[in-house]
Tab-separated table of N, CA and C and ligand atoms in Angstrom:
chain	number	residue	atom	x	y	z
A	1053	UNK	N	-16.799	-10.600	-6.704
A	1053	UNK	CA	-15.544	-10.263	-6.787
A	1053	UNK	C	-15.751	-8.817	-7.437
A	1054	UNK	N	-15.104	-7.706	-7.142
A	1054	UNK	CA	-15.636	-6.492	-7.730
A	1054	UNK	C	-14.310	-5.742	-8.021
A	1055	UNK	N	-14.263	-5.253	-8.822
A	1055	UNK	CA	-13.110	-4.680	-9.958
A	1055	UNK	C	-12.690	-3.103	-9.851
A	1056	UNK	N	-12.416	-2.635	-8.741
A	1056	UNK	CA	-12.747	-1.084	-8.517
A	1056	UNK	C	-12.109	-0.400	-9.806
A	1057	UNK	N	-12.224	1.124	-10.139
A	1057	UNK	CA	-11.673	1.921	-10.966
A	1057	UNK	C	-10.490	2.613	-9.664
A	1058	UNK	N	-9.266	2.177	-10.259
A	1058	UNK	CA	-8.132	3.147	-9.356
A	1058	UNK	C	-8.394	4.635	-9.828
A	1059	UNK	N	-8.240	5.515	-8.220
A	1059	UNK	CA	-8.463	7.209	-8.192
A	1059	UNK	C	-6.945	6.943	-9.095
A	1060	UNK	N	-6.512	9.028	-9.682
A	1060	UNK	CA	-5.410	8.946	-10.016
A	1060	UNK	C	-5.124	10.221	-9.586
A	1061	UNK	N	-3.799	10.292	-9.579
A	1061	UNK	CA	-3.130	11.454	-9.209
A	1061	UNK	C	-4.134	13.025	-9.317
A	1062	UNK	N	-3.822	13.960	-8.546
A	1062	UNK	CA	-4.884	14.534	-8.765
A	1062	UNK	C	-6.401	14.783	-7.640
A	1063	UNK	N	-6.662	13.560	-7.554
A	1063	UNK	CA	-7.943	13.351	-6.654
A	1063	UNK	C	-7.429	13.521	-4.791
A	1064	UNK	N	-8.138	14.739	-4.570
A	1064	UNK	CA	-7.728	14.540	-2.803
A	1064	UNK	C	-7.775	13.446	-2.459
A	1065	UNK	N	-8.139	12.647	-1.941
A	1065	UNK	CA	-8.468	11.739	-1.867
A	1065	UNK	C	-6.766	10.868	-1.368
A	1066	UNK	N	-5.936	11.040	-2.250
A	1066	UNK	CA	-4.934	10.371	-2.631
A	1066	UNK	C	-4.186	11.359	-1.132
A	1067	UNK	N	-4.460	12.187	-0.780
A	1067	UNK	CA	-3.610	13.435	-0.295
A	1067	UNK	C	-4.119	12.997	1.265
A	1068	UNK	N	-5.156	12.528	1.549
A	1068	UNK	CA	-5.794	12.766	3.101
A	1068	UNK	C	-4.644	11.791	3.626
A	1069	UNK	N	-4.715	11.769	5.646
A	1069	UNK	CA	-4.763	10.908	6.259
A	1069	UNK	C	-5.448	10.093	6.395
A	1070	UNK	N	-5.229	8.655	6.081
A	1070	UNK	CA	-6.424	8.029	5.973
A	1070	UNK	C	-6.519	7.433	7.384
A	1071	UNK	N	-8.104	7.064	7.806
A	1071	UNK	CA	-8.369	6.584	9.088
A	1071	UNK	C	-7.849	5.605	9.344
A	1072	UNK	N	-7.692	5.290	10.876
A	1072	UNK	CA	-7.429	3.690	11.251
A	1072	UNK	C	-8.948	3.242	11.195
A	1073	UNK	N	-8.915	1.697	10.977
A	1073	UNK	CA	-9.825	0.630	11.191
A	1073	UNK	C	-10.250	0.714	12.569
A	1074	UNK	N	-11.292	0.815	13.165
A	1074	UNK	CA	-11.523	0.529	14.411
A	1074	UNK	C	-12.276	-1.005	14.879
A	1075	UNK	N	-13.165	-1.365	13.689
A	1075	UNK	CA	-13.476	-2.482	13.548
A	1075	UNK	C	-13.765	-2.948	12.558
A	1076	UNK	N	-12.914	-4.326	12.745
A	1076	UNK	CA	-12.982	-5.129	11.189
A	1076	UNK	C	-14.468	-6.116	11.482
A	1077	UNK	N	-15.619	-5.323	10.332
A	1077	UNK	CA	-16.971	-5.985	9.993
A	1077	UNK	C	-16.663	-6.372	8.828
A	1078	UNK	N	-17.973	-6.830	8.352
A	1078	UNK	CA	-18.184	-7.101	6.875
A	1078	UNK	C	-17.358	-6.330	5.922
A	1079	UNK	N	-18.093	-5.017	6.268
A	1079	UNK	CA	-17.381	-4.210	5.308
A	1079	UNK	C	-16.014	-4.046	4.870
A	1080	UNK	N	-15.203	-4.182	6.171
A	1080	UNK	CA	-13.853	-3.954	5.987
A	1080	UNK	C	-13.266	-5.520	5.223
A	1081	UNK	N	-14.036	-6.503	5.180
A	1081	UNK	CA	-13.641	-7.681	4.587
A	1081	UNK	C	-13.940	-7.666	3.401
A	1082	UNK	N	-15.222	-7.026	2.861
A	1082	UNK	CA	-15.430	-7.361	1.733
A	1082	UNK	C	-14.549	-5.743	0.730
A	1083	UNK	N	-14.375	-4.994	1.566
A	1083	UNK	CA	-13.229	-3.897	0.814
A	1083	UNK	C	-11.618	-4.929	1.059
A	1084	UNK	N	-10.940	-5.351	1.929
A	1084	UNK	CA	-10.232	-6.487	1.306
A	1084	UNK	C	-10.230	-7.408	0.161
A	1085	UNK	N	-10.938	-8.134	-0.113
A	1085	UNK	CA	-11.385	-8.400	-1.110
A	1085	UNK	C	-11.529	-8.116	-2.891
A	1086	UNK	N	-12.287	-7.044	-2.142
A	1086	UNK	CA	-12.335	-6.227	-3.905
A	1086	UNK	C	-10.747	-4.982	-3.902
A	1087	UNK	N	-10.060	-4.760	-3.161
A	1087	UNK	CA	-8.772	-4.622	-3.395
A	1087	UNK	C	-7.942	-5.500	-3.787
A	1088	UNK	N	-7.775	-6.629	-3.481
A	1088	UNK	CA	-7.046	-7.564	-3.722
A	1088	UNK	C	-7.723	-7.873	-5.708
A	1089	UNK	N	-8.597	-7.460	-5.723
A	1089	UNK	CA	-9.253	-7.902	-6.771
A	1089	UNK	C	-8.532	-6.995	-8.212
A	1090	UNK	N	-8.881	-5.473	-7.526
A	1090	UNK	CA	-8.451	-4.654	-8.298
A	1090	UNK	C	-6.837	-4.439	-8.316
A	1091	UNK	N	-5.966	-4.924	-7.180
A	1091	UNK	CA	-4.811	-4.959	-7.178
A	1091	UNK	C	-4.416	-5.708	-8.872
A	1092	UNK	N	-4.924	-7.064	-8.752
A	1092	UNK	CA	-4.916	-8.271	-9.563
A	1092	UNK	C	-5.180	-8.000	-10.873
A	1093	UNK	N	-5.869	-7.404	-10.778
A	1093	UNK	CA	-6.652	-6.960	-12.257
A	1093	UNK	C	-5.533	-6.271	-13.063
A	1094	UNK	N	-5.566	-5.140	-12.157
A	1094	UNK	CA	-4.473	-3.765	-12.404
A	1094	UNK	C	-3.016	-4.380	-12.706
A	1095	UNK	N	-2.941	-5.916	-12.349
A	1095	UNK	CA	-1.194	-6.142	-12.461
A	1095	UNK	C	-0.652	-5.566	-11.635
A	1096	UNK	N	-1.216	-4.855	-10.246
A	1096	UNK	CA	0.383	-4.408	-9.470
A	1096	UNK	C	0.403	-5.419	-8.548
A	1097	UNK	N	1.209	-4.633	-7.653
A	1097	UNK	CA	2.183	-5.312	-6.652
A	1097	UNK	C	1.485	-5.003	-5.121
A	1098	UNK	N	0.746	-3.750	-5.360
A	1098	UNK	CA	0.467	-3.566	-3.960
A	1098	UNK	C	-0.827	-2.669	-4.138
A	1099	UNK	N	-1.715	-2.257	-3.340
A	1099	UNK	CA	-2.630	-1.197	-3.252
A	1099	UNK	C	-3.229	-0.553	-2.137
A	1100	UNK	N	-3.217	0.566	-1.647
A	1100	UNK	CA	-4.025	1.035	-0.583
A	1100	UNK	C	-5.462	1.511	-0.946
A	1101	UNK	N	-6.391	1.484	0.134
A	1101	UNK	CA	-7.378	1.734	0.130
A	1101	UNK	C	-7.488	3.009	-0.472
A	1102	UNK	N	-7.163	4.016	0.086
A	1102	UNK	CA	-7.391	5.016	-0.683
A	1102	UNK	C	-7.340	5.545	-2.245
A	1103	UNK	N	-5.986	4.362	-2.826
A	1103	UNK	CA	-6.531	4.461	-4.691
A	1103	UNK	C	-7.576	3.614	-5.032
A	1104	UNK	N	-8.517	3.345	-4.120
A	1104	UNK	CA	-10.112	3.079	-4.884
A	1104	UNK	C	-11.077	3.825	-4.088
A	1105	UNK	N	-10.834	5.108	-3.384
A	1105	UNK	CA	-11.369	6.655	-2.981
A	1105	UNK	C	-11.872	6.080	-1.539
A	1106	UNK	N	-11.062	5.260	-0.563
A	1106	UNK	CA	-11.735	4.454	0.340
A	1106	UNK	C	-10.611	5.049	1.834
A	1107	UNK	N	-10.923	6.096	2.112
A	1107	UNK	CA	-9.584	6.705	3.360
A	1107	UNK	C	-9.568	5.696	4.931
A	1108	UNK	N	-9.421	4.834	4.399
A	1108	UNK	CA	-9.093	4.083	5.413
A	1108	UNK	C	-7.903	3.553	5.677
A	1109	UNK	N	-7.085	2.944	6.531
A	1109	UNK	CA	-5.743	2.173	6.818
A	1109	UNK	C	-5.406	1.256	6.171
A	1110	UNK	N	-6.145	0.697	5.129
A	1110	UNK	CA	-6.045	-0.642	4.662
A	1110	UNK	C	-5.199	-0.936	3.676
A	1111	UNK	N	-4.182	-2.104	3.588
A	1111	UNK	CA	-3.406	-2.346	2.224
A	1111	UNK	C	-3.544	-4.014	2.165
A	1112	UNK	N	-3.021	-3.964	0.588
A	1112	UNK	CA	-3.062	-5.542	0.165
A	1112	UNK	C	-1.448	-5.325	-0.720
A	1113	UNK	N	-0.911	-6.299	-0.743
A	1113	UNK	CA	0.667	-6.244	-1.359
A	1113	UNK	C	0.816	-7.711	-2.155
A	1114	UNK	N	1.140	-7.982	-3.118
A	1114	UNK	CA	1.751	-9.241	-3.343
A	1114	UNK	C	2.550	-9.040	-4.383
A	1115	UNK	N	3.908	-9.860	-3.953
A	1115	UNK	CA	5.247	-9.865	-4.819
A	1115	UNK	C	5.218	-11.111	-5.500
A	1116	UNK	N	4.435	-11.784	-5.432
A	1116	UNK	CA	4.702	-13.007	-6.188
A	1116	UNK	C	4.574	-14.257	-4.978
A	1117	UNK	N	4.409	-13.554	-3.663
A	1117	UNK	CA	5.033	-14.893	-2.719
A	1117	UNK	C	3.672	-15.100	-1.989
A	1118	UNK	N	2.374	-14.564	-2.902
A	1118	UNK	CA	1.096	-14.764	-2.017
A	1118	UNK	C	0.846	-13.164	-1.722
A	1119	UNK	N	-0.635	-13.116	-1.364
A	1119	UNK	CA	-1.653	-12.093	-0.947
A	1119	UNK	C	-0.904	-11.570	0.484
A	1120	UNK	N	-0.705	-10.365	0.894
A	1120	UNK	CA	-0.798	-10.001	2.217
A	1120	UNK	C	-1.767	-9.106	2.343
A	1121	UNK	N	-2.503	-9.224	3.100
A	1121	UNK	CA	-3.390	-8.017	3.597
A	1121	UNK	C	-3.411	-7.155	4.926
A	1122	UNK	N	-2.784	-6.285	5.271
A	1122	UNK	CA	-2.707	-5.400	6.707
A	1122	UNK	C	-3.978	-4.108	6.864
A	1123	UNK	N	-4.194	-4.718	8.166
A	1123	UNK	CA	-4.974	-3.614	8.412
A	1123	UNK	C	-4.436	-2.760	9.506
A	1124	UNK	N	-4.313	-1.417	9.478
A	1124	UNK	CA	-3.482	-0.531	10.095
A	1124	UNK	C	-1.560	-1.053	10.417
A	1125	UNK	N	-1.224	-0.923	9.223
A	1125	UNK	CA	0.124	-1.038	9.537
A	1125	UNK	C	0.652	0.098	9.734
A	1126	UNK	N	1.916	-0.632	10.309
A	1126	UNK	CA	2.421	0.586	10.792
A	1126	UNK	C	3.975	-0.320	10.707
A	1127	UNK	N	4.977	0.617	9.965
A	1127	UNK	CA	6.626	0.206	9.922
A	1127	UNK	C	7.054	0.381	11.726
A	1128	UNK	N	7.173	-0.833	11.958
A	1128	UNK	CA	7.973	-0.437	13.626
A	1128	UNK	C	9.556	-0.339	13.699
A	1129	UNK	N	9.993	-0.893	12.520
A	1129	UNK	CA	11.802	-0.352	12.562
A	1129	UNK	C	11.813	-0.572	11.129
A	1130	UNK	N	13.331	0.106	10.545
A	1130	UNK	CA	13.462	0.360	9.473
A	1130	UNK	C	15.160	0.532	9.531
A	1131	UNK	N	15.681	-0.504	8.234
A	1131	UNK	CA	16.977	-0.223	8.952
A	1131	UNK	C	17.570	-0.355	7.350
A	1132	UNK	N	18.696	0.401	6.803
A	1132	UNK	CA	19.472	0.564	5.717
A	1132	UNK	C	18.896	0.775	4.491
A	1133	UNK	N	19.083	1.306	3.501
A	1133	UNK	CA	18.835	2.102	1.930
A	1133	UNK	C	18.969	1.499	1.016
A	1134	UNK	N	18.124	1.641	0.323
A	1134	UNK	CA	17.896	1.076	-1.000
A	1134	UNK	C	17.650	1.738	-1.810
A	1135	UNK	N	17.827	2.394	-3.497
A	1135	UNK	CA	17.063	3.080	-4.242
A	1135	UNK	C	16.930	1.872	-5.360
A	1136	UNK	N	15.760	2.230	-5.533
A	1136	UNK	CA	15.517	1.577	-7.279
A	1136	UNK	C	14.070	1.469	-7.602
A	1137	UNK	N	13.934	1.292	-8.802
A	1137	UNK	CA	12.438	1.771	-9.809
A	1137	UNK	C	11.263	1.485	-9.111
A	1138	UNK	N	10.588	2.539	-9.087
A	1138	UNK	CA	9.458	2.718	-8.534
A	1138	UNK	C	7.654	2.730	-9.452
A	1139	UNK	N	6.806	2.623	-9.537
A	1139	UNK	CA	5.327	3.571	-9.818
A	1139	UNK	C	4.716	3.281	-9.162
A	1140	UNK	N	3.473	3.430	-10.195
A	1140	UNK	CA	2.402	3.863	-9.153
A	1140	UNK	C	0.709	3.373	-9.940
A	1141	UNK	N	-0.013	2.535	-9.288
A	1141	UNK	CA	-1.452	2.456	-10.337
A	1141	UNK	C	-1.938	3.770	-10.485
A	1142	UNK	N	-1.620	4.580	-9.497
A	1142	UNK	CA	-2.972	5.714	-9.691
A	1142	UNK	C	-2.178	7.244	-10.208
A	1143	UNK	N	-0.666	6.784	-10.792
A	1143	UNK	CA	0.614	7.624	-11.626
A	1143	UNK	C	0.970	6.895	-12.615
A	1144	UNK	N	-0.294	6.772	-13.926
A	1144	UNK	CA	0.180	5.728	-14.963
A	1144	UNK	C	1.351	6.177	-15.529
A	1145	UNK	N	2.345	5.620	-16.297
A	1145	UNK	CA	3.213	6.134	-17.014
A	1145	UNK	C	4.359	6.448	-16.800
A	1146	UNK	N	4.466	7.131	-15.350
A	1146	UNK	CA	5.491	7.015	-14.927
A	1146	UNK	C	6.560	6.202	-13.874
A	1147	UNK	N	7.711	6.506	-13.881
A	1147	UNK	CA	8.798	5.448	-12.668
A	1147	UNK	C	9.693	6.361	-12.791
A	1148	UNK	N	10.046	6.396	-11.513
A	1148	UNK	CA	11.782	6.487	-11.138
A	1148	UNK	C	12.205	6.011	-9.711
A	1149	UNK	N	13.400	6.380	-9.780
A	1149	UNK	CA	14.145	5.969	-8.524
A	1149	UNK	C	13.825	6.139	-7.298
A	1150	UNK	N	13.796	5.562	-6.019
A	1150	UNK	CA	13.089	5.964	-4.900
A	1150	UNK	C	13.986	5.329	-3.964
A	1151	UNK	N	14.272	6.071	-3.050
A	1151	UNK	CA	15.516	5.753	-2.014
A	1151	UNK	C	14.127	5.349	-0.779
A	1152	UNK	N	14.639	3.918	-0.370
A	1152	UNK	CA	13.745	3.186	0.700
A	1152	UNK	C	14.603	2.363	1.816
A	1153	UNK	N	14.148	2.364	3.097
A	1153	UNK	CA	14.631	1.717	3.900
A	1153	UNK	C	15.058	-0.037	2.578
A	1154	UNK	N	15.808	-0.626	3.081
A	1154	UNK	CA	16.056	-1.922	2.744
A	1154	UNK	C	15.860	-2.790	3.425
A	1155	UNK	N	15.410	-2.886	4.761
A	1155	UNK	CA	14.463	-3.720	5.523
A	1155	UNK	C	13.629	-3.325	6.560
A	1156	UNK	N	12.829	-3.906	6.549
A	1156	UNK	CA	11.339	-3.122	7.504
A	1156	UNK	C	10.851	-4.019	8.340
A	1157	UNK	N	9.933	-3.665	9.397
A	1157	UNK	CA	9.548	-4.525	9.754
A	1157	UNK	C	8.209	-4.232	10.085
A	1158	UNK	N	6.877	-4.498	9.614
A	1158	UNK	CA	5.624	-3.853	9.667
A	1158	UNK	C	4.665	-4.680	10.794
A	1159	UNK	N	4.241	-4.115	11.260
A	1159	UNK	CA	2.959	-4.816	11.915
A	1159	UNK	C	1.441	-3.848	11.788
A	1160	UNK	N	0.959	-5.197	11.723
A	1160	UNK	CA	-0.943	-4.539	11.789
A	1160	UNK	C	-1.779	-5.589	12.194
A	1161	UNK	N	-2.933	-5.646	11.465
A	1161	UNK	CA	-3.927	-7.182	12.140
A	1161	UNK	C	-4.174	-7.529	10.673
A	1162	UNK	N	-4.567	-8.906	10.448
A	1162	UNK	CA	-4.830	-9.074	9.849
A	1162	UNK	C	-6.253	-9.543	9.658
A	1163	UNK	N	-7.070	-9.805	8.430
A	1163	UNK	CA	-8.922	-10.076	8.442
A	1163	UNK	C	-9.630	-10.532	9.481
A	1164	UNK	N	-9.134	-11.166	10.393
A	1164	UNK	CA	-9.224	-12.094	11.873
A	1164	UNK	C	-9.258	-11.154	12.656
A	1165	UNK	N	-8.294	-10.142	12.547
A	1165	UNK	CA	-8.070	-8.963	13.638
A	1165	UNK	C	-6.766	-9.491	14.237
A	1166	UNK	N	-5.960	-10.395	14.129
A	1166	UNK	CA	-4.876	-10.645	15.077
A	1166	UNK	C	-3.802	-10.118	14.757
A	1167	UNK	N	-3.027	-9.697	15.717
A	1167	UNK	CA	-1.430	-8.800	15.273
A	1167	UNK	C	-0.737	-9.882	14.438
A	1168	UNK	N	-0.093	-9.111	13.377
A	1168	UNK	CA	0.811	-9.874	12.185
A	1168	UNK	C	1.747	-8.821	12.580
A	1169	UNK	N	3.109	-9.879	12.779
A	1169	UNK	CA	4.455	-9.178	12.293
A	1169	UNK	C	4.975	-9.656	11.441
A	1170	UNK	N	5.797	-8.807	10.530
A	1170	UNK	CA	6.206	-9.291	9.150
A	1170	UNK	C	7.509	-8.279	8.934
A	1171	UNK	N	8.482	-9.515	8.641
A	1171	UNK	CA	10.203	-8.644	8.466
A	1171	UNK	C	10.623	-8.643	6.767
A	1172	UNK	N	10.555	-7.758	6.355
A	1172	UNK	CA	10.822	-7.722	4.930
A	1172	UNK	C	11.671	-6.873	4.084
A	1173	UNK	N	12.253	-7.882	3.230
A	1173	UNK	CA	14.077	-7.146	2.498
A	1173	UNK	C	12.986	-7.127	0.807
A	1174	UNK	N	13.946	-6.238	-0.147
A	1174	UNK	CA	13.629	-6.172	-1.392
A	1174	UNK	C	12.780	-5.853	-1.710
A	1175	UNK	N	11.707	-6.198	-2.568
A	1175	UNK	CA	10.658	-5.934	-3.273
A	1175	UNK	C	9.858	-5.751	-2.618
A	1176	UNK	N	9.433	-6.326	-1.934
A	1176	UNK	CA	8.073	-6.517	-0.172
A	1176	UNK	C	8.384	-5.010	0.658
A	1177	UNK	N	9.885	-5.419	0.696
A	1177	UNK	CA	9.985	-3.963	1.814
A	1177	UNK	C	9.548	-2.872	1.165
A	1178	UNK	N	9.710	-2.665	-0.088
A	1178	UNK	CA	9.736	-1.011	-1.012
A	1178	UNK	C	8.248	-0.905	-1.518
A	1179	UNK	N	7.236	-2.290	-1.572
A	1179	UNK	CA	6.197	-1.978	-1.372
A	1179	UNK	C	5.335	-1.902	-0.265
A	1180	UNK	N	5.642	-2.085	0.854
A	1180	UNK	CA	5.245	-2.520	2.158
A	1180	UNK	C	5.180	-0.676	2.536
A	1181	UNK	N	6.268	-0.112	2.245
A	1181	UNK	CA	6.434	1.571	2.473
A	1181	UNK	C	5.836	1.766	1.551
A	1182	UNK	N	6.217	1.540	0.368
A	1182	UNK	CA	4.974	2.521	-0.936
A	1182	UNK	C	3.533	2.369	-0.555
A	1183	UNK	N	3.087	1.737	-0.218
A	1183	UNK	CA	1.479	1.418	0.520
A	1183	UNK	C	0.951	2.183	1.578
A	1184	UNK	N	2.234	2.105	2.629
A	1184	UNK	CA	1.954	2.720	3.890
A	1184	UNK	C	2.186	3.912	3.603
A	1185	UNK	N	3.135	4.726	3.015
A	1185	UNK	CA	3.055	5.962	2.768
A	1185	UNK	C	1.672	6.377	1.743
A	1186	UNK	N	0.642	5.559	1.020
A	1186	UNK	CA	-0.525	6.126	0.471
A	1186	UNK	C	-1.524	6.613	1.540
A	1187	UNK	N	-1.285	5.985	2.728
A	1187	UNK	CA	-2.058	6.030	3.890
A	1187	UNK	C	-2.425	7.565	4.611
A	1188	UNK	N	-1.057	7.893	4.271
A	1188	UNK	CA	-0.212	8.985	4.702
A	1188	UNK	C	0.039	10.084	3.794
A	1189	UNK	N	-1.233	9.990	2.878
A	1189	UNK	CA	-1.189	11.028	1.506
A	1189	UNK	C	-0.059	10.726	1.274
A	1190	UNK	N	1.266	10.545	1.103
A	1190	UNK	CA	2.717	10.264	0.601
A	1190	UNK	C	2.268	9.737	-0.671
A	1191	UNK	N	2.674	10.576	-1.857
A	1191	UNK	CA	2.921	9.416	-3.052
A	1191	UNK	C	4.587	9.445	-3.568
A	1192	UNK	N	4.766	8.216	-4.423
A	1192	UNK	CA	6.105	8.241	-4.484
A	1192	UNK	C	6.960	9.071	-5.658
A	1193	UNK	N	6.322	10.252	-6.369
A	1193	UNK	CA	6.853	11.063	-6.748
A	1193	UNK	C	7.381	12.558	-5.573
A	1194	UNK	N	6.776	12.352	-4.609
A	1194	UNK	CA	7.438	13.112	-3.203
A	1194	UNK	C	8.745	12.868	-3.191
A	1195	UNK	N	9.290	11.763	-3.379
A	1195	UNK	CA	10.321	10.938	-3.011
A	1195	UNK	C	11.246	10.786	-4.101
A	1196	UNK	N	10.930	10.730	-5.180
A	1196	UNK	CA	11.778	10.222	-6.215
A	1196	UNK	C	13.396	10.843	-6.763
A	1197	UNK	N	13.912	10.699	-6.835
A	1197	UNK	CA	15.357	11.280	-7.059
A	1197	UNK	C	15.896	11.258	-8.892
A	1198	UNK	N	15.056	10.456	-9.515
A	1198	UNK	CA	15.619	10.839	-10.809
A	1198	UNK	C	14.214	9.993	-11.674
A	1199	UNK	N	13.513	10.675	-12.631
A	1199	UNK	CA	12.552	9.995	-13.572
A	1199	UNK	C	13.309	9.435	-14.173
A	1200	UNK	N	12.540	7.819	-14.613
A	1200	UNK	CA	13.425	6.652	-15.621
A	1200	UNK	C	12.135	6.959	-16.778
A	1201	UNK	N	11.232	7.197	-16.735
A	1201	UNK	CA	10.265	7.306	-17.169
A	1201	UNK	C	8.943	8.465	-17.816
B	2276	NI	NI1	1.066	3.725	-5.394
């Protein structure tokens, strides 16, 4: 178990386009474990690898229904629109309203390299979009329509 320090806004790694994972090896498995530990320690609902300084396309999400680990995640379908409040572990103390697709279909690989596809709505859809944005160097403050805190 290892809890990493979360990279804060202003660090250039948060603005990089993260590289796809070409091979799921022991380092990637360790990365997934450490990302989950870091997310739970920080009481977040999602974390992307750039947030611990690793520019790879790996995310973890847990909106209260169990841990989801995704390698090379992609949004393949998005529909509807919903605006709700968001924050980010890399931007402490700031929250704002962000419009997101209401429903998304996401594809990626699990830790065994198996293709997974999931359809999400509500908070899970929002968290997946937020974390996948991190992999493209996009932060929620780029999309915020109104700050609430
Ligand atoms: Ni974030």
